[in-house]
Amino acid sequence: MTSTTVPAVSEERRSWAPMVGLFLAQVLMSFNVAALPVSIGGMVEEFGVPPTTAGTTIVVYGLAVAALVMVGAKIGHRVGWVLIFRIVVALFAGSSLLMIFGRTIWWVIAGQVVAGAAAAIIVPSLVALIAENYVGRQQATAIGSLGSARAISGVSAFFIGGALGTLIGWRPVFVIVLAIAVVVFFLSFRFRKDKGDPTIKIDIVAAVLIGVAIVLLSFGFSNLNSWGLLGARDTAPFNVAGISPAPLFIIVGIVLGQAFFLWTRRRTKAGKVPLVSLKVLARPSERAAVYAMFIVVALEAALNFTVPLYIQIVQGRTPFDTALAMMPFNLTVFVTATLIVRFYGRFNPRTIGVAGFVLTTAALVWLSFVVSNNWETLPTILGLFVFGLGQGALVTLVFNVLVTAVEPSLAGDVGSIRGTTQNLASGVGTAVAGALLVTILSLNIGQAIIQNTYLPDELVDEVSLENANFVSNDNLRELLAGTDATESQTEEFVRINEEARLSALRTGLLILAGISALAIIPAARLPKYRPGEVPDPSPAEPEKA
């Protein structure tokens, strides 16, 4: 499909009031997600559950979005984007009530399942409603605002969540989520009205295939460390001939994903309505945009996992300290995602994409050399700043490439592809970063202990430091207090652990830099034309059932 020139009449400017509602809808989802990590400590304390159980709130939200977003896009087409948007925003408000008043951890987990299901429809509706309400440069600016909304939500959620969690408790954070949902609901009445197409049918087979595939992929990647990378560990729920279920889940998930694409192509050839139109991915440049989006979101998730891991768990500091450490990155993403559209008239997507991944690669390599146990050093801040420049430009760019390359009726399908890609990439990035860092840490500690002649073998066996995961120096000293370790032996253990942690961090960042460098390949396949506008999503022509 070739790019077209938009008639001058399409450049008529419209009020930004609808965009305020759409911007806040993105803030609603992003704030909710960002508030969960800083709330885990409060949940653990209040409900008396392990951190892993409280962390399930994050997992189920992402799973619900990724597994249901394609179905959500089709529901939007069938019912009408404005009506379904209002319904699911009200549903999101209901999920925040479960978070505020839930008496057990299971009510809270249920709240995030509901929030994820609502977000699965909000995500594609944002694209469709932007296209419905704006054209021309206003559309490009609106697209950029979605990326900036994610960044500013992360900053504010960390700051507000950390402050409220320290002074009052974790629940008031979700009062803010409820308030945002109410504001978005009322602003939705400023949207341009549309009509659904009741003749559209939802492909149940495809929905099951992609839903199960995403669940298996998410669980597989998330449990690579706890269940075993290859051989099954004792913590695995089951094993197949001694093999961990984690890689098996990943393999089956990939197979089902391929089955989804085969089924969708077959259904499209038969003239029936697919769950998502593969026209969105028809050209190499569009597929390259999806690959690039997956990688940049996965890298962002890996970094967002790594920094809190070291600051809160290793250094034993507060969520507020984490917010301060991540502020250069998040603010840079916010500003870059908003302003990058101003460069679309001067540089094509291929140039911006390659430059973006060069920046993220250089930043990760720099961080791997300069990072220390103190994240507030100037060289570290510089590295986060440069990474934010690349990440902010890329997230907005690849999204814009997708929405400007397809026909008008496919705006919702682009939104569903975006939602599936981003949520799956976020889960995979977090899981891979965790498994990677823990594996490197175990190897580093194991090698250091083998080479250490000062620590007696019986003490090493008693402590089993290579299985201790990431722990702070204070927690390690508490662990060793229950053993026969002398004070000097305890300090030697602490030294080994401290050096192994920092080495694992630097090696992990270097590996992430390698992944970022490989992403230059799909970025080099992005289109050379300059992004124009989001297509106007007129109601789709009825397709044969």
XYZ file of C-alpha atoms in Angstrom:
545
model
C 0.000 0.000 0.000
C 1.500 3.306 -1.024
C 1.344 6.467 1.020
C -1.147 9.074 -0.090
C -1.373 12.836 0.188
C -4.157 14.044 2.451
C -6.460 16.707 1.011
C -6.196 20.128 2.589
C -9.730 19.940 3.936
C -8.714 17.086 6.197
C -6.416 19.441 8.074
C -9.329 21.251 9.748
C -8.421 21.582 13.398
C -10.750 20.253 16.053
C -11.004 20.840 19.779
C -8.467 19.032 21.946
C -11.162 18.211 24.529
C -11.726 14.661 23.186
C -7.960 14.088 23.233
C -7.819 15.071 26.889
C -10.210 12.211 27.586
C -8.181 9.768 25.481
C -4.920 10.953 27.057
C -6.386 10.392 30.525
C -7.638 6.957 29.452
C -4.035 5.999 28.690
C -3.004 7.563 32.009
C -5.707 5.501 33.726
C -4.258 2.213 32.500
C -0.625 3.194 32.915
C -1.122 4.670 36.389
C -2.871 1.498 37.537
C -0.012 -0.688 36.254
C 2.702 1.571 37.697
C 0.936 1.711 41.069
C 0.992 -2.069 41.495
C 4.754 -2.524 42.138
C 4.817 0.181 44.828
C 1.723 -1.380 46.446
C 3.096 -4.912 46.771
C 4.830 -4.216 50.091
C 1.591 -2.904 51.605
C -0.364 -5.896 50.310
C 2.163 -8.317 51.767
C 1.955 -6.621 55.151
C -1.847 -6.283 55.221
C -2.844 -9.677 53.830
C 0.089 -11.694 55.200
C 0.931 -13.272 51.829
C 4.293 -13.830 50.097
C 5.508 -11.132 47.676
C 5.085 -13.573 44.789
C 1.373 -13.900 45.564
C 0.938 -10.130 45.754
C 2.907 -9.824 42.522
C 0.264 -11.966 40.823
C -1.783 -8.775 40.517
C 0.697 -7.523 37.924
C 0.765 -10.822 36.057
C -3.007 -11.273 35.760
C -3.516 -7.715 34.500
C -1.012 -8.116 31.689
C -2.333 -11.569 30.834
C -5.913 -10.319 30.597
C -4.947 -7.440 28.306
C -2.702 -9.467 26.002
C -5.083 -12.430 25.761
C -8.278 -10.427 25.183
C -7.226 -7.316 23.268
C -7.910 -8.798 19.817
C -11.374 -9.873 20.927
C -11.804 -6.410 22.419
C -11.085 -4.789 19.055
C -13.769 -6.849 17.350
C -16.279 -6.045 20.103
C -15.524 -2.366 19.508
C -16.221 -2.754 15.796
C -19.463 -4.571 16.493
C -20.887 -2.389 19.289
C -19.385 0.979 18.358
C -16.246 2.520 19.828
C -17.800 5.320 21.856
C -20.426 3.140 23.559
C -18.061 0.298 24.379
C -15.446 2.794 25.585
C -17.860 4.208 28.156
C -18.860 0.728 29.317
C -15.310 -0.493 29.893
C -14.191 2.740 31.571
C -17.049 2.211 34.037
C -15.826 -1.393 34.419
C -12.315 -0.101 35.142
C -13.797 2.144 37.836
C -15.415 -0.950 39.337
C -12.038 -2.716 39.409
C -10.588 0.152 41.447
C -13.398 -0.307 43.979
C -12.298 -3.933 44.381
C -8.760 -2.680 45.030
C -9.979 -0.113 47.570
C -12.402 -2.322 49.524
C -11.154 -5.886 48.863
C -10.754 -7.806 52.116
C -8.423 -10.533 50.825
C -5.639 -10.745 48.272
C -7.966 -12.721 45.990
C -10.408 -9.817 45.758
C -7.471 -7.596 44.776
C -6.300 -10.096 42.158
C -9.867 -10.262 40.819
C -9.832 -6.464 40.610
C -6.815 -6.584 38.310
C -8.391 -9.278 36.156
C -11.374 -6.953 35.672
C -9.049 -4.004 34.990
C -7.123 -6.042 32.410
C -10.306 -7.144 30.668
C -11.475 -3.516 30.485
C -8.078 -2.360 29.229
C -8.238 -4.998 26.477
C -10.992 -2.885 24.892
C -9.654 0.535 25.895
C -6.328 -0.116 24.122
C -7.714 -0.569 20.571
C -10.418 2.031 21.180
C -7.774 4.725 21.735
C -6.486 4.310 18.176
C -9.958 4.150 16.652
C -11.217 7.182 18.581
C -8.134 9.260 17.767
C -8.707 8.436 14.114
C -12.398 9.246 14.478
C -11.805 12.656 16.060
C -8.566 13.958 14.483
C -6.788 14.166 11.154
C -3.462 15.413 9.826
C -0.822 16.738 12.205
C -3.301 16.645 15.088
C -3.443 12.868 14.679
C 0.340 12.493 14.793
C 0.462 14.662 17.904
C -2.327 12.629 19.504
C -0.462 9.387 18.797
C 2.664 10.808 20.411
C 0.677 11.806 23.484
C -0.198 8.157 24.200
C 3.488 7.333 24.621
C 4.074 10.381 26.781
C 1.029 9.469 28.902
C 2.620 6.109 29.729
C 5.825 7.781 30.854
C 4.270 10.542 32.955
C 1.936 8.003 34.573
C 4.910 5.915 35.615
C 6.621 8.901 37.219
C 3.502 10.132 39.028
C 2.461 6.662 40.197
C 5.873 6.014 41.724
C 5.942 9.381 43.475
C 2.319 9.446 44.614
C 2.226 5.740 45.408
C 5.468 5.932 47.341
C 4.321 8.958 49.337
C 0.837 7.600 50.104
C 2.206 4.146 50.848
C 4.598 5.638 53.373
C 2.161 8.060 55.017
C -1.252 6.359 54.744
C -1.272 2.999 52.974
C -1.442 1.411 49.545
C -5.224 1.605 48.987
C -5.513 5.421 48.537
C -3.469 5.101 45.334
C -6.441 3.367 43.733
C -8.775 6.133 44.847
C -6.828 8.213 42.336
C -7.406 5.503 39.707
C -11.138 5.677 40.470
C -11.145 9.471 40.149
C -9.361 9.342 36.774
C -11.895 6.768 35.509
C -14.793 9.034 36.498
C -13.229 12.023 34.693
C -12.573 9.943 31.560
C -16.174 8.690 31.559
C -17.591 12.218 31.523
C -15.077 13.456 28.927
C -16.145 10.616 26.628
C -19.337 12.558 25.901
C -17.165 14.997 23.893
C -16.216 12.252 21.412
C -17.581 12.229 17.898
C -20.308 9.586 17.814
C -19.933 6.468 15.705
C -22.002 3.400 14.904
C -21.095 -0.228 15.287
C -21.496 -2.961 12.724
C -23.700 -5.726 14.188
C -22.993 -7.967 11.183
C -19.405 -8.503 12.368
C -18.935 -11.882 14.027
C -16.177 -12.796 16.460
C -13.935 -15.704 15.472
C -14.071 -17.882 18.588
C -11.481 -20.398 17.346
C -8.918 -17.662 16.693
C -9.718 -16.044 20.045
C -9.026 -19.307 21.877
C -5.828 -19.994 19.914
C -4.273 -16.577 20.516
C -5.548 -16.361 24.102
C -4.102 -19.732 25.135
C -0.882 -19.016 23.221
C -0.320 -15.758 25.079
C -1.135 -17.295 28.471
C 1.329 -20.148 27.871
C 4.038 -17.801 26.598
C 3.568 -15.474 29.565
C 3.625 -18.257 32.156
C 6.550 -19.940 30.419
C 8.761 -16.863 30.336
C 7.666 -15.697 33.804
C 8.663 -19.005 35.412
C 11.924 -19.735 33.620
C 13.792 -19.002 36.829
C 11.488 -20.607 39.393
C 10.550 -23.728 37.394
C 13.883 -24.195 35.638
C 15.408 -23.039 32.376
C 15.617 -26.629 31.062
C 15.631 -29.203 33.823
C 12.677 -29.059 36.213
C 13.326 -27.713 39.708
C 11.563 -28.816 42.872
C 9.344 -25.720 42.659
C 7.952 -26.731 39.247
C 4.302 -27.876 39.381
C 5.147 -30.881 37.184
C 7.797 -32.101 34.764
C 7.904 -34.063 31.532
C 10.727 -36.605 31.628
C 12.578 -34.247 33.964
C 12.124 -31.226 31.692
C 10.789 -28.002 33.179
C 7.271 -26.992 32.074
C 8.496 -23.423 31.422
C 10.254 -24.101 28.071
C 7.460 -26.523 27.131
C 4.868 -23.798 27.694
C 6.913 -21.452 25.483
C 7.176 -24.020 22.671
C 3.464 -24.887 22.766
C 2.624 -21.168 22.927
C 4.677 -20.507 19.778
C 2.992 -23.421 17.986
C -0.474 -22.152 18.911
C 0.523 -18.663 17.790
C 1.478 -20.040 14.383
C -1.797 -21.964 14.304
C -3.609 -18.681 14.928
C -1.989 -17.086 11.873
C -2.714 -20.136 9.694
C -6.353 -20.177 10.802
C -6.701 -16.421 10.234
C -5.298 -16.653 6.696
C -7.635 -19.551 5.927
C -10.649 -17.665 7.259
C -9.721 -14.530 5.313
C -9.392 -16.491 2.049
C -12.840 -17.954 2.699
C -14.261 -14.412 2.803
C -15.098 -14.559 6.516
C -14.355 -11.945 9.173
C -11.013 -12.667 10.910
C -10.349 -11.855 14.547
C -7.693 -9.415 13.348
C -6.954 -8.490 9.766
C -3.479 -9.567 8.668
C -3.500 -6.626 6.249
C -2.058 -4.728 9.204
C 1.088 -6.845 8.777
C 0.976 -7.236 5.012
C 4.224 -5.466 4.156
C 7.751 -6.100 5.474
C 7.902 -2.525 6.796
C 4.790 -3.089 8.935
C 6.107 -6.373 10.308
C 9.403 -4.618 11.041
C 7.461 -2.012 13.035
C 5.909 -4.760 15.182
C 9.297 -6.416 15.754
C 10.799 -3.074 16.706
C 7.890 -2.305 19.045
C 8.279 -5.677 20.781
C 11.995 -5.214 21.332
C 11.859 -1.618 22.583
C 9.007 -2.373 25.016
C 10.807 -5.505 26.244
C 13.984 -3.475 26.822
C 12.014 -0.839 28.718
C 10.378 -3.525 30.878
C 13.751 -5.135 31.569
C 15.197 -1.803 32.702
C 12.106 -1.007 34.782
C 12.538 -4.383 36.490
C 16.283 -4.103 37.009
C 16.367 -0.664 38.647
C 13.723 -1.358 41.348
C 15.328 -4.767 41.938
C 18.625 -3.163 42.914
C 17.264 -0.105 44.686
C 14.454 -1.695 46.710
C 15.634 -5.281 47.230
C 19.405 -5.072 47.087
C 19.860 -1.630 48.622
C 16.752 -1.873 50.814
C 15.520 1.619 49.887
C 11.992 2.945 49.407
C 9.753 3.163 46.309
C 10.211 6.931 46.511
C 13.965 6.441 46.055
C 13.176 4.295 43.032
C 11.045 7.079 41.579
C 13.907 9.541 42.018
C 16.346 7.171 40.324
C 14.015 6.555 37.374
C 12.934 10.183 36.995
C 15.584 11.089 34.350
C 14.469 8.130 32.241
C 10.705 8.601 32.579
C 10.767 12.360 32.066
C 12.967 11.967 28.999
C 10.580 9.378 27.530
C 7.665 11.720 28.234
C 9.250 14.722 26.506
C 10.699 12.741 23.586
C 7.474 10.852 22.852
C 5.646 14.174 22.681
C 8.170 16.122 20.608
C 9.385 13.445 18.179
C 6.441 14.136 15.844
C 8.038 17.497 15.048
C 10.855 15.628 13.303
C 8.550 13.622 11.018
C 8.666 16.355 8.386
C 12.469 16.222 8.236
C 13.374 12.553 8.790
C 11.730 9.340 7.609
C 10.824 6.452 9.955
C 13.817 4.363 8.930
C 16.264 7.101 9.909
C 14.540 7.802 13.228
C 14.184 4.071 14.025
C 17.839 3.239 13.405
C 18.950 6.323 15.347
C 16.645 5.349 18.230
C 18.137 1.870 18.585
C 21.661 3.258 18.244
C 20.875 5.494 21.230
C 19.399 2.665 23.347
C 22.344 0.407 22.487
C 24.913 3.073 23.342
C 23.098 3.865 26.597
C 23.009 0.228 27.726
C 26.690 -0.302 26.872
C 27.559 2.895 28.771
C 25.501 1.799 31.794
C 27.150 -1.627 31.812
C 30.514 0.075 32.363
C 29.627 2.966 34.688
C 26.856 1.522 36.865
C 27.625 0.996 40.537
C 25.659 0.241 43.687
C 24.613 3.903 43.723
C 22.116 4.772 40.976
C 22.260 8.534 41.563
C 25.716 9.053 40.045
C 25.972 11.489 37.131
C 27.251 8.863 34.611
C 24.294 6.574 35.475
C 21.804 9.432 35.119
C 23.344 10.285 31.743
C 22.907 6.679 30.591
C 19.241 6.636 31.642
C 18.711 9.972 29.895
C 20.130 8.693 26.585
C 18.128 5.458 26.834
C 14.984 7.532 27.423
C 15.667 9.554 24.263
C 15.818 6.425 22.134
C 12.933 4.649 23.812
C 10.573 7.630 23.699
C 11.214 8.205 19.998
C 10.832 4.531 19.097
C 7.563 3.782 20.909
C 5.814 6.702 19.216
C 7.430 6.090 15.836
C 6.610 2.399 15.365
C 3.041 2.954 16.495
C 2.672 5.812 14.003
C 4.110 3.670 11.199
C 1.435 1.032 11.786
C -1.529 3.377 11.968
C -0.521 5.374 8.883
C 0.013 2.324 6.688
C -3.417 0.684 6.763
C -6.827 1.371 5.337
C -9.422 3.313 7.353
C -11.420 0.362 8.667
C -8.394 -1.254 10.332
C -7.612 1.346 13.011
C -9.033 -0.921 15.729
C -6.974 -3.864 14.475
C -3.830 -1.746 14.740
C -4.795 -0.993 18.329
C -5.219 -4.683 19.103
C -1.836 -5.521 17.545
C -0.289 -2.737 19.605
C -1.920 -3.967 22.824
C -0.951 -7.596 22.279
C 2.615 -6.723 21.333
C 3.238 -4.267 24.156
C 1.740 -6.384 26.949
C 3.405 -9.592 25.797
C 6.719 -7.769 25.336
C 6.441 -6.212 28.783
C 5.898 -9.603 30.411
C 8.632 -11.288 28.401
C 11.091 -8.439 29.022
C 10.523 -8.554 32.771
C 10.720 -12.341 32.929
C 13.823 -12.643 30.759
C 15.593 -9.891 32.702
C 14.837 -11.678 35.980
C 15.923 -15.094 34.728
C 19.019 -13.629 33.084
C 20.181 -11.707 36.154
C 19.527 -14.556 38.579
C 21.315 -17.065 36.333
C 24.354 -14.798 35.976
C 24.324 -14.119 39.719
C 24.271 -17.842 40.550
C 27.170 -18.509 38.178
C 29.183 -15.597 39.577
C 28.658 -16.616 43.203
C 29.299 -20.289 42.494
C 32.566 -19.497 40.749
C 33.660 -17.046 43.459
C 33.003 -19.555 46.226
C 34.870 -22.336 44.409
C 37.891 -20.058 44.049
C 37.687 -18.857 47.659
C 39.949 -20.793 50.016
C 39.015 -18.857 53.152
C 35.422 -20.063 53.570
C 35.098 -23.660 54.856
C 33.113 -26.098 52.681
C 30.687 -27.015 55.454
C 29.751 -23.340 55.942
C 29.282 -22.878 52.190
C 26.966 -25.905 52.104
C 25.018 -24.593 55.088
C 24.452 -21.128 53.614
C 23.849 -22.172 49.961
C 24.476 -18.615 48.837
C 24.277 -19.581 45.190
C 20.522 -20.184 45.724
C 19.932 -17.028 47.792
C 18.800 -14.925 44.815
C 19.134 -11.131 45.102
C 19.362 -10.106 48.764
C 20.587 -6.979 50.503
C 23.725 -6.984 52.623
C 21.642 -6.576 55.787
C 19.429 -9.561 54.935
C 22.468 -11.659 54.145
C 24.010 -10.786 57.513
C 20.750 -11.840 59.206
C 20.870 -15.130 57.307
C 24.454 -15.755 58.370
C 23.687 -14.855 61.998
C 21.943 -18.209 62.326
C 25.056 -20.114 61.264
C 28.503 -20.743 62.715
C 30.061 -18.062 60.505
C 32.532 -15.754 62.244
C 32.361 -12.007 61.754
C 35.181 -12.066 59.212
C 33.561 -14.967 57.334
C 30.263 -13.081 57.274
C 31.951 -10.047 55.766
C 33.621 -12.291 53.185
C 30.220 -13.700 52.211
C 28.872 -10.143 51.937
C 31.820 -9.095 49.770
C 31.317 -12.051 47.417
C 27.598 -11.368 47.166
C 28.119 -7.648 46.564
C 30.669 -8.184 43.800
C 28.583 -10.950 42.193
C 25.462 -8.733 42.159
C 27.250 -5.841 40.492
C 28.897 -8.155 37.962
C 25.504 -9.729 37.167
C 23.993 -6.297 36.654
C 26.760 -5.165 34.309
C 26.710 -8.402 32.316
C 22.928 -8.288 32.073
C 22.993 -4.707 30.769
C 25.613 -5.682 28.199
C 23.437 -8.563 26.969
C 20.457 -6.200 26.716
C 22.681 -3.865 24.689
C 23.346 -6.752 22.300
C 19.602 -7.319 21.884
C 19.122 -3.609 21.253
C 21.864 -3.676 18.609
C 20.159 -6.585 16.838
C 16.965 -4.507 16.717
C 18.686 -2.158 14.275
C 18.004 -4.856 11.636
C 14.184 -4.548 11.719
C 14.516 -0.776 12.205
C 16.425 -0.623 8.923
C 13.352 -2.126 7.229
C 10.982 0.598 8.381
C 9.495 2.660 5.518
C 11.339 5.597 4.019
C 8.235 7.719 3.545
C 7.350 10.293 6.192
C 4.389 9.390 8.408
C 1.234 11.176 7.319
C -1.837 10.656 9.432
C -3.903 8.080 11.224
C -6.576 6.814 8.823
C -10.109 8.036 9.400
C -11.860 4.911 10.718
C -15.130 5.053 8.852
C -17.386 2.140 9.766
C -16.070 -0.966 8.085
C -17.883 -2.251 5.058
C -19.887 -5.339 6.057
C -17.850 -8.460 5.447
C -19.284 -11.831 4.674
C -19.855 -13.919 7.751
